[in-house]
Amino acid sequence: MRLKIRFFLFCFLLTSCLVVPAKLSAATPAASTPPMGWNSWNHFGHRVTDKTIRDTADAMVASGMRDAGYIYVNIDDTWEGERDAEGHLHPNDKFPDMKALADYVHSKGLKLGIYSSPGAKTCAGFEGSLGHEEMDAQDYAKWGIDYLKYDLCSYTKELREQAGNDPDKSAEVMQRVYTKMHDALAATGRPIVLSMCQYGWYAVWRWGTKSGGNLWRTTGDIQDNYLSMANIGFSQAGLSPFAAPGHWNDPDMLEVGNGGMKPMEYRTHMSLWAILAAPLLAGNDLSTMTDETKSILMNKEVIAIDQDKAGHQGDRVMSEGPLEVWMKPLADGSKAIAIFNRWTMPLTLDVPLAKFGFRNTPVSLHDVWEHKDLPAANGTYHAEVPPHGVVMLRATQR
Ligand code: GLA
């Protein structure tokens, strides 16, 4: 009898061992590294059409963006048409057949994203999902959608009615609406990344994961100028504890290549987003990229820092007036270090390597923008940083 019990126990343990890894892999979170792709809003705004999306998918392949890791092609606001008698939302004339479009995007080895709001209306005044969450999620899944940006917009009205200006109640209300859409997406059985967009209100980073978000905007909208980008990017200090694989802080989409910043400022933008383990969603016209833009968006060494599998967000380790030094620990034990100069004139800085936990023995340095190894440093690294610029290194203790 005892032997039998032992035998059953053994079988039970054995099957659990065999079954658990399978279960774990089924539960592997979407967005285990920060999502990479493209979004229509920053460049095309209201002008996005089916053709824009197809052209972008083609350009993602032709330019090498797909192979560099940019996978999602995301339609932002203004695709929405009318609801029919049963309540199904149809795209407007700009998007004749969403399923055919998804098939096209998938045929290129890419994924398709879409946009909606928990409110009655989207930010651009189109039909939102209020009261139709389940039906919309089911329709997205039927079309073959892989990513949803869910933007608070007109739900602000309901939020105020239910919570006034009370921060805790407001956070609770928003958790409810985002969880509702998360559950509706999960019920479809199709893995669909949930991108929460509510501008960082009420410290979303504290409860974004609980609401089922794979990423959440931490700020208002970015604009294509240095001040906007720098205000957003550098204000992310202190948010690193809230990011982890599957759940990312989102300081908004990239403006690289849209023309409002100098090449060095776009380098700063890309470097800061990589240190932040931010989602990398290009926002430019991919069919007309200059070589300069390509070299920034497709810098493999910078992308590797953003996409590092340990999934740590970097943070600020020191600042001196307009100089800021940020560090992101990487899976192989090395550290990504970015020294930023927010001033309009060149500046130098002697960076003490002990700040990053290095011992007082040589540290190997590799410059990820110049693509070259630098002389090993001992004790300090002397940085020369251009105006509004950055020096970005991968540093390894010898
Ligand atoms: C909000 C969002 C933007 C964009 C627009 C679309 O402003 O923050 O990213 O999606 O709505 O209307």
JSON list of C-alpha atoms in Angstrom, two decimals, residues 153-232:
[
{"chain": "A", "resi": 153, "resn": "CYS", "atom": "CA", "xyz": [-9.45, 60.63, -24.20]},
{"chain": "A", "resi": 154, "resn": "SER", "atom": "CA", "xyz": [-13.16, 61.31, -23.59]},
{"chain": "A", "resi": 155, "resn": "TYR", "atom": "CA", "xyz": [-13.31, 58.88, -20.67]},
{"chain": "A", "resi": 156, "resn": "THR", "atom": "CA", "xyz": [-11.93, 61.81, -18.66]},
{"chain": "A", "resi": 157, "resn": "LYS", "atom": "CA", "xyz": [-15.59, 62.87, -18.31]},
{"chain": "A", "resi": 158, "resn": "GLU", "atom": "CA", "xyz": [-16.63, 59.58, -16.63]},
{"chain": "A", "resi": 159, "resn": "LEU", "atom": "CA", "xyz": [-13.44, 59.67, -14.58]},
{"chain": "A", "resi": 160, "resn": "ARG", "atom": "CA", "xyz": [-14.31, 63.09, -13.14]},
{"chain": "A", "resi": 161, "resn": "GLU", "atom": "CA", "xyz": [-17.92, 62.05, -12.49]},
{"chain": "A", "resi": 162, "resn": "GLN", "atom": "CA", "xyz": [-16.85, 58.93, -10.61]},
{"chain": "A", "resi": 163, "resn": "ALA", "atom": "CA", "xyz": [-13.76, 60.16, -8.80]},
{"chain": "A", "resi": 164, "resn": "GLY", "atom": "CA", "xyz": [-13.71, 63.95, -8.86]},
{"chain": "A", "resi": 165, "resn": "ASN", "atom": "CA", "xyz": [-10.11, 64.95, -8.29]},
{"chain": "A", "resi": 166, "resn": "ASP", "atom": "CA", "xyz": [-9.40, 62.26, -5.70]},
{"chain": "A", "resi": 167, "resn": "PRO", "atom": "CA", "xyz": [-6.11, 60.63, -6.79]},
{"chain": "A", "resi": 168, "resn": "ASP", "atom": "CA", "xyz": [-6.73, 57.21, -5.23]},
{"chain": "A", "resi": 169, "resn": "LYS", "atom": "CA", "xyz": [-10.29, 56.94, -6.52]},
{"chain": "A", "resi": 170, "resn": "SER", "atom": "CA", "xyz": [-9.14, 58.13, -9.96]},
{"chain": "A", "resi": 171, "resn": "ALA", "atom": "CA", "xyz": [-6.46, 55.45, -10.06]},
{"chain": "A", "resi": 172, "resn": "GLU", "atom": "CA", "xyz": [-9.09, 52.85, -9.07]},
{"chain": "A", "resi": 173, "resn": "VAL", "atom": "CA", "xyz": [-11.49, 53.95, -11.81]},
{"chain": "A", "resi": 174, "resn": "MET", "atom": "CA", "xyz": [-8.77, 53.82, -14.43]},
{"chain": "A", "resi": 175, "resn": "GLN", "atom": "CA", "xyz": [-7.60, 50.41, -13.25]},
{"chain": "A", "resi": 176, "resn": "ARG", "atom": "CA", "xyz": [-11.16, 49.20, -13.74]},
{"chain": "A", "resi": 177, "resn": "VAL", "atom": "CA", "xyz": [-11.48, 50.43, -17.32]},
{"chain": "A", "resi": 178, "resn": "TYR", "atom": "CA", "xyz": [-8.08, 49.16, -18.42]},
{"chain": "A", "resi": 179, "resn": "THR", "atom": "CA", "xyz": [-8.63, 45.79, -16.72]},
{"chain": "A", "resi": 180, "resn": "LYS", "atom": "CA", "xyz": [-11.95, 45.54, -18.53]},
{"chain": "A", "resi": 181, "resn": "MET", "atom": "CA", "xyz": [-10.26, 45.83, -21.91]},
{"chain": "A", "resi": 182, "resn": "HIS", "atom": "CA", "xyz": [-7.41, 43.58, -20.82]},
{"chain": "A", "resi": 183, "resn": "ASP", "atom": "CA", "xyz": [-9.92, 40.87, -19.88]},
{"chain": "A", "resi": 184, "resn": "ALA", "atom": "CA", "xyz": [-11.85, 41.35, -23.12]},
{"chain": "A", "resi": 185, "resn": "LEU", "atom": "CA", "xyz": [-8.62, 40.93, -25.12]},
{"chain": "A", "resi": 186, "resn": "ALA", "atom": "CA", "xyz": [-7.57, 37.88, -23.07]},
{"chain": "A", "resi": 187, "resn": "ALA", "atom": "CA", "xyz": [-10.98, 36.28, -23.67]},
{"chain": "A", "resi": 188, "resn": "THR", "atom": "CA", "xyz": [-10.34, 36.32, -27.43]},
{"chain": "A", "resi": 189, "resn": "GLY", "atom": "CA", "xyz": [-7.49, 33.83, -26.99]},
{"chain": "A", "resi": 190, "resn": "ARG", "atom": "CA", "xyz": [-5.32, 35.90, -29.36]},
{"chain": "A", "resi": 191, "resn": "PRO", "atom": "CA", "xyz": [-2.17, 37.42, -27.84]},
{"chain": "A", "resi": 192, "resn": "ILE", "atom": "CA", "xyz": [-2.75, 41.17, -28.17]},
{"chain": "A", "resi": 193, "resn": "VAL", "atom": "CA", "xyz": [-0.32, 43.59, -26.53]},
{"chain": "A", "resi": 194, "resn": "LEU", "atom": "CA", "xyz": [-2.15, 46.18, -24.41]},
{"chain": "A", "resi": 195, "resn": "SER", "atom": "CA", "xyz": [-0.63, 49.66, -24.58]},
{"chain": "A", "resi": 196, "resn": "MET", "atom": "CA", "xyz": [-2.21, 51.93, -21.95]},
{"chain": "A", "resi": 197, "resn": "CYS", "atom": "CA", "xyz": [-2.30, 55.60, -22.81]},
{"chain": "A", "resi": 198, "resn": "GLN", "atom": "CA", "xyz": [-3.54, 57.94, -20.08]},
{"chain": "A", "resi": 199, "resn": "TYR", "atom": "CA", "xyz": [-0.59, 60.33, -20.06]},
{"chain": "A", "resi": 200, "resn": "GLY", "atom": "CA", "xyz": [0.93, 58.99, -16.81]},
{"chain": "A", "resi": 201, "resn": "TRP", "atom": "CA", "xyz": [-1.92, 60.28, -14.67]},
{"chain": "A", "resi": 202, "resn": "TYR", "atom": "CA", "xyz": [-2.11, 59.16, -11.04]},
{"chain": "A", "resi": 203, "resn": "ALA", "atom": "CA", "xyz": [1.25, 57.40, -11.11]},
{"chain": "A", "resi": 204, "resn": "VAL", "atom": "CA", "xyz": [0.14, 54.72, -13.56]},
{"chain": "A", "resi": 205, "resn": "TRP", "atom": "CA", "xyz": [3.53, 53.01, -13.21]},
{"chain": "A", "resi": 206, "resn": "ARG", "atom": "CA", "xyz": [2.40, 51.80, -9.76]},
{"chain": "A", "resi": 207, "resn": "TRP", "atom": "CA", "xyz": [-0.71, 50.02, -11.05]},
{"chain": "A", "resi": 208, "resn": "GLY", "atom": "CA", "xyz": [-0.19, 49.54, -14.80]},
{"chain": "A", "resi": 209, "resn": "THR", "atom": "CA", "xyz": [0.89, 45.92, -14.39]},
{"chain": "A", "resi": 210, "resn": "LYS", "atom": "CA", "xyz": [-2.13, 45.16, -12.17]},
{"chain": "A", "resi": 211, "resn": "SER", "atom": "CA", "xyz": [-4.41, 46.52, -14.90]},
{"chain": "A", "resi": 212, "resn": "GLY", "atom": "CA", "xyz": [-2.96, 44.13, -17.45]},
{"chain": "A", "resi": 213, "resn": "GLY", "atom": "CA", "xyz": [-0.96, 46.75, -19.36]},
{"chain": "A", "resi": 214, "resn": "ASN", "atom": "CA", "xyz": [2.14, 45.62, -21.24]},
{"chain": "A", "resi": 215, "resn": "LEU", "atom": "CA", "xyz": [3.19, 49.25, -21.47]},
{"chain": "A", "resi": 216, "resn": "TRP", "atom": "CA", "xyz": [1.80, 52.52, -20.20]},
{"chain": "A", "resi": 217, "resn": "ARG", "atom": "CA", "xyz": [2.48, 56.07, -21.25]},
{"chain": "A", "resi": 218, "resn": "THR", "atom": "CA", "xyz": [4.17, 57.97, -18.44]},
{"chain": "A", "resi": 219, "resn": "THR", "atom": "CA", "xyz": [3.80, 61.47, -19.94]},
{"chain": "A", "resi": 220, "resn": "GLY", "atom": "CA", "xyz": [1.83, 63.75, -22.25]},
{"chain": "A", "resi": 221, "resn": "ASP", "atom": "CA", "xyz": [2.41, 63.82, -26.00]},
{"chain": "A", "resi": 222, "resn": "ILE", "atom": "CA", "xyz": [5.94, 64.20, -27.35]},
{"chain": "A", "resi": 223, "resn": "GLN", "atom": "CA", "xyz": [6.68, 66.86, -29.95]},
{"chain": "A", "resi": 224, "resn": "ASP", "atom": "CA", "xyz": [9.44, 66.91, -32.53]},
{"chain": "A", "resi": 225, "resn": "ASN", "atom": "CA", "xyz": [11.77, 69.34, -30.75]},
{"chain": "A", "resi": 226, "resn": "TYR", "atom": "CA", "xyz": [14.65, 68.98, -28.30]},
{"chain": "A", "resi": 227, "resn": "LEU", "atom": "CA", "xyz": [12.88, 70.66, -25.36]},
{"chain": "A", "resi": 228, "resn": "SER", "atom": "CA", "xyz": [9.82, 68.42, -25.54]},
{"chain": "A", "resi": 229, "resn": "MET", "atom": "CA", "xyz": [11.90, 65.26, -25.99]},
{"chain": "A", "resi": 230, "resn": "ALA", "atom": "CA", "xyz": [14.35, 66.21, -23.21]},
{"chain": "A", "resi": 231, "resn": "ASN", "atom": "CA", "xyz": [11.60, 67.25, -20.77]},
{"chain": "A", "resi": 232, "resn": "ILE", "atom": "CA", "xyz": [9.91, 63.90, -21.25]}
]
